[in-house]
Amino acid sequence: MISDEDLLLYYYRELEADERARISAALAEQPELAQRLHKLVARLDTVAATPEVPVPASVQQRWQSALDGAVRGDSRAAPSRRTFTNPRWLAMAAGLAVVALAVTFQVMQPRTSGLAQIEPPGSEAPAAVEGAAYENGLKFHLASTERQIAALGEATPEERARLIETIIAQNRLYALAAERAGEPQLARVLRAFTPILDDLAHGRGETTAANVAQLSFELRVMQARLGAGAATTNTL
Amino acid sequence: MQAVLIPVLTLLKSWVRPDAFQTVLSERGGRWYNACLRITRDADLAADAVQEALLKAWDRRHEFRGDAALDSWIHRIALNAAIDLTRRRKTRAEDELDEDGHEAAPASAPESDYALQALTEDLSAAMQRLSSMERQVFLLKHIEGWRLDEIAETTHTTVAGVKHALFRAVKKLRVDLHVWRGES
């Protein structure tokens, strides 16, 4: 005998596997039981569903003001973090961080034929990347990188060195551009990636963990600064 | 090594810009508000819950994991805020019970009246007969799809308590809807 409570928990997927299997089999064998569950769920759906009511304009304004105040307050609370206010530099710096990570992943992992298919995202034109589109692209790339971790094989030393050389060269260009744009701190952060990448290129594995920790720290610093910069360049 | 690298990835994925909040607020604010309104049945509390969620999410934006949607993250924070605000209001109201044991009516506002009127018109009588706890548990489970243990944590009770509240809610609905045990 299947109780009403068990049927409901079955529908909500809150039963243990064996109990779920038992009810699933019973539902397959007893059409009336399946009909009973179907009717119950349909009615519960009906009674639970309510048409959406519009948000009063005054409430929307209040939310906007509150969020705006929080963003401004955040910027005021940490004025020293207002380093990078140009969205172009936001995109460039974050792009570089992803490049460094992508390379790091590749040199750490076993080699597969997919290695050559990964293109450094820093090769994109940074100025063309904006706001949400950039953020979405970045997240997509990060997610893809995560998926690739398990699939990547071990790169040969030659492959490793060649790829990292390319990235280091790009870093130098970005660092130069940052200096010319009057962003010396950004340039410093970009250059900080070079020795880390260099170590990886030359297979100095014993320093890898420390390098990654350093990379993580640099990213945190950059993120904090970029976050503050973004906060000051967006009006909510 | 992956254990070291994954946090770095997570850190980058958690990068939430202010304009992302702006976008999601304009697109999903209404959904959060209505979800909170179903929980609180009070327009002011629902609006407060969304605002609280926005500020809390902004403060904790570095904790945001990029593998979930920003919308879903704030939605969940808003529901938690709605439940918490309802609980706090209930506690205050219980302190103000009159001699007959009637709960003090919440302060009324034009927006409250408007939303409550719409809500009252649309919610079934059966739904309105549920207690606050029963309604919250039912909505969180049936509409929001939370797990029983998540509901238990949010409502400060046990999984068994949540199950009982859920069954009570459905039984009450059964009486009105005549569908429990296959009745039609």
Short mmCIF file of C-alpha atoms in Angstrom, two decimals:
data_model
loop_
_atom_site.label_atom_id
_atom_site.label_comp_id
_atom_site.label_asym_id
_atom_site.label_seq_id
_atom_site.Cartn_x
_atom_site.Cartn_y
_atom_site.Cartn_z
CA MET A 1 0.00 0.00 0.00
CA ILE A 2 1.41 3.33 -1.01
CA SER A 3 0.45 6.17 1.27
CA ASP A 4 -0.49 9.65 0.16
CA GLU A 5 2.59 11.01 1.86
CA ASP A 6 4.85 8.61 0.02
CA LEU A 7 3.28 9.58 -3.29
CA LEU A 8 3.92 13.21 -2.58
CA LEU A 9 7.50 12.61 -1.49
CA TYR A 10 7.98 10.55 -4.63
CA TYR A 11 6.84 13.48 -6.73
CA TYR A 12 9.17 15.81 -4.84
CA ARG A 13 12.07 13.37 -5.25
CA GLU A 14 12.60 13.18 -1.53
CA LEU A 15 12.58 9.37 -1.18
CA GLU A 16 15.47 7.01 -0.81
CA ALA A 17 16.44 5.16 -3.96
CA ASP A 18 14.88 1.82 -3.02
CA GLU A 19 11.57 3.38 -1.96
CA ARG A 20 11.56 5.51 -5.07
CA ALA A 21 12.08 2.44 -7.21
CA ARG A 22 9.21 0.65 -5.46
CA ILE A 23 6.77 3.49 -6.10
CA SER A 24 8.01 3.98 -9.61
CA ALA A 25 7.25 0.33 -10.36
CA ALA A 26 3.82 0.61 -8.76
CA LEU A 27 3.00 3.68 -10.83
CA ALA A 28 3.98 1.83 -13.96
CA GLU A 29 1.77 -1.13 -13.05
CA GLN A 30 -1.24 0.74 -11.67
CA PRO A 31 -2.74 3.38 -13.98
CA GLU A 32 -5.19 4.46 -11.28
CA LEU A 33 -2.32 5.24 -8.94
CA ALA A 34 -0.60 7.29 -11.62
CA GLN A 35 -3.87 9.08 -12.31
CA ARG A 36 -4.27 9.84 -8.63
CA LEU A 37 -0.83 11.38 -8.43
CA HIS A 38 -1.38 13.32 -11.63
CA LYS A 39 -4.65 14.81 -10.37
CA LEU A 40 -3.18 15.75 -7.05
CA VAL A 41 -0.17 17.50 -8.55
CA ALA A 42 -2.30 19.30 -11.12
CA ARG A 43 -4.59 20.66 -8.43
CA LEU A 44 -1.70 21.67 -6.23
CA ASP A 45 -0.18 23.48 -9.19
CA THR A 46 -3.43 25.31 -9.73
CA VAL A 47 -3.88 26.38 -6.15
CA ALA A 48 -0.26 27.45 -5.80
CA ALA A 49 -0.15 29.45 -8.99
CA THR A 50 -0.99 33.11 -8.65
CA PRO A 51 -0.76 35.75 -11.35
CA GLU A 52 2.18 38.06 -10.93
CA VAL A 53 1.44 41.52 -9.60
CA PRO A 54 3.43 44.47 -10.92
CA VAL A 55 6.07 46.01 -8.73
CA PRO A 56 4.96 49.50 -7.66
CA ALA A 57 7.10 52.20 -9.23
CA SER A 58 7.99 53.62 -5.84
CA VAL A 59 9.31 50.23 -4.75
CA GLN A 60 11.42 49.88 -7.86
CA GLN A 61 12.88 53.32 -7.25
CA ARG A 62 13.63 52.38 -3.66
CA TRP A 63 15.51 49.28 -4.76
CA GLN A 64 17.49 51.25 -7.31
CA SER A 65 18.39 53.90 -4.75
CA ALA A 66 19.42 51.28 -2.20
CA LEU A 67 21.64 49.47 -4.68
CA ASP A 68 23.06 52.72 -5.99
CA GLY A 69 23.86 53.77 -2.44
CA ALA A 70 25.51 50.45 -1.69
CA VAL A 71 27.73 50.71 -4.76
CA ARG A 72 28.68 54.30 -3.97
CA GLY A 73 29.22 53.46 -0.34
CA ASP A 74 31.44 50.61 -1.33
CA SER A 75 33.54 52.92 -3.44
CA ARG A 76 33.73 55.52 -0.70
CA ALA A 77 34.69 52.87 1.81
CA ALA A 78 37.67 51.88 -0.23
CA PRO A 79 38.83 54.92 -2.17
CA SER A 80 42.34 53.58 -2.42
CA ARG A 81 41.05 50.75 -4.57
CA ARG A 82 40.01 53.19 -7.31
CA THR A 83 42.84 52.36 -9.57
CA PHE A 84 41.37 51.14 -12.84
CA THR A 85 38.43 53.20 -14.01
CA ASN A 86 38.62 52.53 -17.69
CA PRO A 87 36.47 49.53 -18.78
CA ARG A 88 39.02 48.89 -21.49
CA TRP A 89 41.61 48.11 -18.86
CA LEU A 90 39.11 45.99 -17.01
CA ALA A 91 38.73 43.81 -20.05
CA MET A 92 42.43 43.69 -20.76
CA ALA A 93 43.50 42.80 -17.27
CA ALA A 94 40.87 40.14 -16.80
CA GLY A 95 41.65 38.74 -20.20
CA LEU A 96 45.27 38.41 -19.23
CA ALA A 97 44.34 36.68 -16.01
CA VAL A 98 42.37 34.13 -17.98
CA VAL A 99 45.25 33.65 -20.34
CA ALA A 100 47.59 32.98 -17.47
CA LEU A 101 45.17 30.52 -15.97
CA ALA A 102 44.58 28.74 -19.23
CA VAL A 103 48.31 28.30 -19.71
CA THR A 104 48.73 27.18 -16.14
CA PHE A 105 46.09 24.54 -16.60
CA GLN A 106 47.61 23.31 -19.77
CA VAL A 107 51.11 22.89 -18.44
CA MET A 108 49.86 21.19 -15.31
CA GLN A 109 47.74 18.60 -17.00
CA PRO A 110 48.40 15.44 -18.97
CA ARG A 111 48.64 16.06 -22.67
CA THR A 112 45.88 15.37 -25.16
CA SER A 113 45.36 16.32 -28.75
CA GLY A 114 43.02 19.10 -27.63
CA LEU A 115 45.92 21.23 -26.42
CA ALA A 116 46.48 22.97 -29.70
CA GLN A 117 42.82 23.91 -29.99
CA ILE A 118 42.92 26.33 -27.09
CA GLU A 119 43.52 29.87 -28.20
CA PRO A 120 44.57 32.50 -25.72
CA PRO A 121 41.62 34.84 -25.18
CA GLY A 122 44.03 37.74 -24.86
CA SER A 123 44.36 37.66 -28.63
CA GLU A 124 40.94 39.25 -28.87
CA ALA A 125 40.74 43.00 -29.27
CA PRO A 126 40.18 44.17 -25.70
CA ALA A 127 38.59 47.47 -26.59
CA ALA A 128 35.87 45.67 -28.47
CA VAL A 129 34.80 43.71 -25.44
CA GLU A 130 32.26 45.39 -23.24
CA GLY A 131 30.32 44.95 -20.04
CA ALA A 132 27.97 42.04 -19.89
CA ALA A 133 29.06 40.52 -23.17
CA TYR A 134 32.61 40.41 -21.94
CA GLU A 135 31.61 39.01 -18.58
CA ASN A 136 29.56 36.29 -20.22
CA GLY A 137 32.41 35.43 -22.52
CA LEU A 138 34.80 35.27 -19.61
CA LYS A 139 32.55 33.01 -17.61
CA PHE A 140 32.00 30.77 -20.60
CA HIS A 141 35.70 30.49 -21.13
CA LEU A 142 36.33 29.72 -17.47
CA ALA A 143 33.67 27.06 -17.50
CA SER A 144 35.17 25.58 -20.65
CA THR A 145 38.60 25.62 -19.06
CA GLU A 146 37.29 23.75 -16.06
CA ARG A 147 35.78 21.10 -18.32
CA GLN A 148 39.06 20.80 -20.16
CA ILE A 149 41.03 20.09 -17.01
CA ALA A 150 40.03 16.47 -16.96
CA ALA A 151 40.59 16.04 -20.67
CA LEU A 152 43.95 17.72 -21.12
CA GLY A 153 47.06 15.60 -21.52
CA GLU A 154 50.69 16.31 -20.79
CA ALA A 155 52.30 18.88 -23.03
CA THR A 156 55.80 18.31 -24.28
CA PRO A 157 58.41 20.74 -22.96
CA GLU A 158 58.65 22.27 -26.43
CA GLU A 159 54.92 22.86 -26.70
CA ARG A 160 54.87 24.28 -23.22
CA ALA A 161 57.70 26.70 -23.86
CA ARG A 162 56.28 27.87 -27.19
CA LEU A 163 52.84 28.60 -25.84
CA ILE A 164 54.07 30.39 -22.77
CA GLU A 165 56.48 32.49 -24.78
CA THR A 166 53.53 33.77 -26.75
CA ILE A 167 51.67 34.68 -23.60
CA ILE A 168 54.67 36.41 -22.07
CA ALA A 169 55.04 38.47 -25.21
CA GLN A 170 51.39 39.50 -24.98
CA ASN A 171 51.86 40.38 -21.34
CA ARG A 172 54.69 42.72 -22.22
CA LEU A 173 52.52 44.48 -24.79
CA TYR A 174 49.68 44.88 -22.31
CA ALA A 175 52.07 46.15 -19.65
CA LEU A 176 53.53 48.71 -22.04
CA ALA A 177 50.07 49.86 -23.05
CA ALA A 178 49.08 50.17 -19.41
CA GLU A 179 52.10 52.33 -18.65
CA ARG A 180 51.37 54.60 -21.58
CA ALA A 181 47.81 54.95 -20.37
CA GLY A 182 49.06 56.10 -16.97
CA GLU A 183 48.24 52.87 -15.17
CA PRO A 184 51.56 51.88 -13.58
CA GLN A 185 49.96 49.60 -11.00
CA LEU A 186 48.17 47.67 -13.69
CA ALA A 187 51.43 47.38 -15.60
CA ARG A 188 53.12 46.05 -12.48
CA VAL A 189 50.43 43.40 -11.99
CA LEU A 190 50.69 42.35 -15.61
CA ARG A 191 54.46 42.01 -15.35
CA ALA A 192 54.05 39.95 -12.20
CA PHE A 193 52.69 37.16 -14.37
CA THR A 194 55.86 36.94 -16.40
CA PRO A 195 58.15 35.17 -13.89
CA ILE A 196 55.34 32.77 -13.01
CA LEU A 197 54.86 31.86 -16.63
CA ASP A 198 58.59 31.70 -17.15
CA ASP A 199 58.96 29.16 -14.35
CA LEU A 200 56.22 27.06 -15.88
CA ALA A 201 57.80 27.28 -19.33
CA HIS A 202 61.07 25.94 -18.00
CA GLY A 203 59.49 23.17 -16.01
CA ARG A 204 60.50 24.40 -12.59
CA GLY A 205 57.80 22.27 -11.05
CA GLU A 206 58.96 22.66 -7.47
CA THR A 207 57.95 26.31 -7.56
CA THR A 208 54.62 25.71 -9.26
CA ALA A 209 52.45 25.63 -6.13
CA ALA A 210 54.01 28.83 -4.85
CA ASN A 211 53.56 30.39 -8.26
CA VAL A 212 49.91 29.50 -8.40
CA ALA A 213 49.43 30.86 -4.88
CA GLN A 214 51.12 34.05 -5.98
CA LEU A 215 48.93 34.15 -9.08
CA SER A 216 45.87 33.71 -6.90
CA PHE A 217 46.98 36.57 -4.68
CA GLU A 218 47.63 38.83 -7.64
CA LEU A 219 44.22 37.99 -9.04
CA ARG A 220 42.58 38.87 -5.74
CA VAL A 221 44.33 42.21 -5.68
CA MET A 222 43.37 42.82 -9.27
CA GLN A 223 39.79 41.76 -8.68
CA ALA A 224 39.45 44.12 -5.74
CA ARG A 225 40.82 46.99 -7.75
CA LEU A 226 38.83 46.20 -10.83
CA GLY A 227 35.69 45.79 -8.76
CA ALA A 228 36.17 49.24 -7.28
CA GLY A 229 36.93 50.65 -10.69
CA ALA A 230 33.83 49.11 -12.19
CA ALA A 231 31.75 50.44 -9.33
CA THR A 232 32.82 53.97 -10.12
CA THR A 233 32.18 53.67 -13.81
CA ASN A 234 28.64 52.40 -13.61
CA THR A 235 25.62 54.40 -12.63
CA LEU A 236 22.91 52.29 -11.06
CA MET B 1 47.12 20.69 -8.25
CA GLN B 2 43.50 20.99 -9.33
CA ALA B 3 42.62 21.65 -5.71
CA VAL B 4 44.80 24.73 -5.89
CA LEU B 5 43.66 25.89 -9.31
CA ILE B 6 39.91 25.46 -8.93
CA PRO B 7 39.66 28.17 -6.24
CA VAL B 8 41.43 30.53 -8.61
CA LEU B 9 38.86 29.77 -11.29
CA THR B 10 36.06 30.17 -8.79
CA LEU B 11 37.51 33.49 -7.78
CA LEU B 12 37.41 34.75 -11.33
CA LYS B 13 33.94 33.36 -11.93
CA SER B 14 32.70 35.18 -8.88
CA TRP B 15 33.55 38.49 -10.42
CA VAL B 16 30.23 40.34 -10.38
CA ARG B 17 30.06 43.83 -11.77
CA PRO B 18 27.58 46.47 -10.64
CA ASP B 19 25.97 46.54 -14.05
CA ALA B 20 25.22 42.84 -13.68
CA PHE B 21 23.19 43.68 -10.58
CA GLN B 22 21.50 46.50 -12.45
CA THR B 23 20.54 44.21 -15.31
CA VAL B 24 19.27 41.38 -13.18
CA LEU B 25 17.31 43.76 -10.96
CA SER B 26 15.49 45.29 -13.90
CA GLU B 27 14.81 41.91 -15.48
CA ARG B 28 14.03 39.75 -12.46
CA GLY B 29 13.04 42.15 -9.69
CA GLY B 30 9.38 41.47 -10.36
CA ARG B 31 9.87 37.73 -10.03
CA TRP B 32 11.69 38.11 -6.72
CA TYR B 33 9.02 40.47 -5.46
CA ASN B 34 6.17 38.11 -6.33
CA ALA B 35 7.95 35.13 -4.82
CA CYS B 36 8.44 37.08 -1.61
CA LEU B 37 4.86 38.31 -1.73
CA ARG B 38 3.58 34.74 -1.82
CA ILE B 39 5.66 33.99 1.27
CA THR B 40 4.92 37.11 3.27
CA ARG B 41 1.45 38.04 1.93
CA ASP B 42 2.49 41.57 2.71
CA ALA B 43 3.66 43.95 0.00
CA ASP B 44 5.86 46.01 2.31
CA LEU B 45 7.59 42.94 3.69
CA ALA B 46 8.07 41.57 0.18
CA ALA B 47 9.64 44.84 -0.97
CA ASP B 48 11.83 44.93 2.12
CA ALA B 49 12.92 41.35 1.52
CA VAL B 50 14.02 42.10 -2.04
CA GLN B 51 15.88 45.20 -0.95
CA GLU B 52 17.58 43.31 1.85
CA ALA B 53 18.54 40.58 -0.59
CA LEU B 54 19.99 43.06 -3.05
CA LEU B 55 22.15 44.71 -0.41
CA LYS B 56 23.21 41.42 1.09
CA ALA B 57 24.09 40.04 -2.33
CA TRP B 58 26.08 43.15 -3.16
CA ASP B 59 28.00 42.92 0.10
CA ARG B 60 28.71 39.24 -0.50
CA ARG B 61 29.26 39.46 -4.24
CA HIS B 62 32.74 37.99 -3.93
CA GLU B 63 31.17 34.84 -2.54
CA PHE B 64 28.98 34.46 -5.60
CA ARG B 65 29.82 31.29 -7.51
CA GLY B 66 29.66 31.89 -11.21
CA ASP B 67 28.28 28.46 -11.91
CA ALA B 68 24.85 29.58 -10.66
CA ALA B 69 22.84 32.41 -12.17
CA LEU B 70 23.03 35.70 -10.33
CA ASP B 71 19.25 35.81 -10.56
CA SER B 72 18.86 32.46 -8.80
CA TRP B 73 21.33 33.45 -6.13
CA ILE B 74 19.53 36.69 -5.26
CA HIS B 75 16.14 34.96 -5.56
CA ARG B 76 17.15 32.52 -2.87
CA ILE B 77 18.53 35.24 -0.61
CA ALA B 78 15.28 37.17 -1.05
CA LEU B 79 13.17 34.17 -0.07
CA ASN B 80 15.28 33.66 3.02
CA ALA B 81 14.86 37.34 3.86
CA ALA B 82 11.11 37.09 3.31
CA ILE B 83 10.83 34.14 5.68
CA ASP B 84 12.98 35.89 8.24
CA LEU B 85 11.00 39.12 8.02
CA THR B 86 7.73 37.20 8.33
CA ARG B 87 9.04 35.39 11.37
CA ARG B 88 10.13 38.64 12.98
CA ARG B 89 6.80 40.30 12.28
CA LYS B 90 4.99 37.30 13.67
CA THR B 91 7.05 37.47 16.83
CA ARG B 92 6.20 41.14 17.25
CA ALA B 93 2.55 40.46 16.53
CA GLU B 94 2.43 37.68 19.08
CA ASP B 95 3.73 40.15 21.62
CA GLU B 96 0.79 42.36 20.77
CA LEU B 97 -1.95 39.74 21.01
CA ASP B 98 -5.09 41.08 22.57
CA GLU B 99 -7.00 39.31 25.30
CA ASP B 100 -9.04 37.34 22.78
CA GLY B 101 -5.87 36.02 21.22
CA HIS B 102 -6.38 37.82 17.94
CA GLU B 103 -3.28 38.74 16.08
CA ALA B 104 -2.67 42.43 15.69
CA ALA B 105 -3.27 43.55 12.13
CA PRO B 106 -0.18 44.65 10.25
CA ALA B 107 0.12 48.29 9.38
CA SER B 108 -1.62 49.04 6.13
CA ALA B 109 -0.22 51.06 3.27
CA PRO B 110 -1.60 51.88 -0.17
CA GLU B 111 0.87 49.53 -1.82
CA SER B 112 0.01 46.82 0.67
CA ASP B 113 -3.67 47.24 -0.01
CA TYR B 114 -3.14 47.09 -3.74
CA ALA B 115 -0.99 44.00 -3.70
CA LEU B 116 -3.00 42.26 -1.04
CA GLN B 117 -6.19 42.89 -2.94
CA ALA B 118 -4.70 41.31 -6.02
CA LEU B 119 -3.31 38.50 -3.99
CA THR B 120 -6.55 37.89 -2.15
CA GLU B 121 -8.45 37.81 -5.39
CA ASP B 122 -6.10 35.33 -6.95
CA LEU B 123 -5.16 33.05 -4.13
CA SER B 124 -7.60 30.27 -3.55
CA ALA B 125 -9.51 30.11 -0.30
CA ALA B 126 -7.76 26.83 0.43
CA MET B 127 -4.37 28.44 0.20
CA GLN B 128 -5.39 31.18 2.57
CA ARG B 129 -6.45 28.69 5.18
CA LEU B 130 -2.94 27.41 5.53
CA SER B 131 -0.91 28.60 8.47
CA SER B 132 2.13 30.74 7.80
CA MET B 133 4.45 27.79 8.31
CA GLU B 134 2.35 25.46 6.16
CA ARG B 135 2.14 27.99 3.36
CA GLN B 136 5.85 28.73 3.43
CA VAL B 137 6.82 25.08 3.41
CA PHE B 138 4.37 24.28 0.64
CA LEU B 139 5.51 27.19 -1.54
CA LEU B 140 9.19 26.53 -0.98
CA LYS B 141 8.73 22.89 -1.87
CA HIS B 142 6.09 22.96 -4.57
CA ILE B 143 6.90 26.23 -6.32
CA GLU B 144 10.53 26.92 -5.52
CA GLY B 145 11.66 23.30 -5.50
CA TRP B 146 13.82 23.55 -2.41
CA ARG B 147 14.97 20.38 -0.72
CA LEU B 148 13.39 19.46 2.59
CA ASP B 149 16.65 19.98 4.45
CA GLU B 150 17.07 23.42 2.92
CA ILE B 151 13.57 24.37 4.02
CA ALA B 152 14.25 23.02 7.48
CA GLU B 153 17.36 25.15 7.79
CA THR B 154 15.63 28.29 6.61
CA THR B 155 12.54 27.83 8.74
CA HIS B 156 14.58 26.82 11.78
CA THR B 157 12.96 23.43 12.15
CA THR B 158 13.71 19.80 11.41
CA VAL B 159 13.19 17.84 8.23
CA ALA B 160 10.51 15.87 10.06
CA GLY B 161 8.85 19.12 11.04
CA VAL B 162 8.94 20.30 7.45
CA LYS B 163 7.40 17.03 6.27
CA HIS B 164 4.59 17.34 8.79
CA ALA B 165 3.90 20.93 7.80
CA LEU B 166 3.92 19.93 4.14
CA PHE B 167 1.51 17.04 4.73
CA ARG B 168 -0.77 19.25 6.80
CA ALA B 169 -0.79 21.83 4.05
CA VAL B 170 -1.66 19.29 1.40
CA LYS B 171 -4.33 17.71 3.57
CA LYS B 172 -5.97 21.07 4.05
CA LEU B 173 -5.84 21.62 0.35
CA ARG B 174 -7.25 18.13 -0.12
CA VAL B 175 -10.32 19.01 1.92
CA ASP B 176 -11.08 21.90 -0.36
CA LEU B 177 -10.01 20.37 -3.60
CA HIS B 178 -11.40 16.87 -3.10
CA VAL B 179 -8.61 15.26 -4.93
CA TRP B 180 -6.69 13.54 -2.20
CA ARG B 181 -6.91 9.78 -2.43
CA GLY B 182 -8.15 10.00 -5.97
CA GLU B 183 -11.40 11.81 -5.26
CA SER B 184 -12.61 14.15 -7.95
#
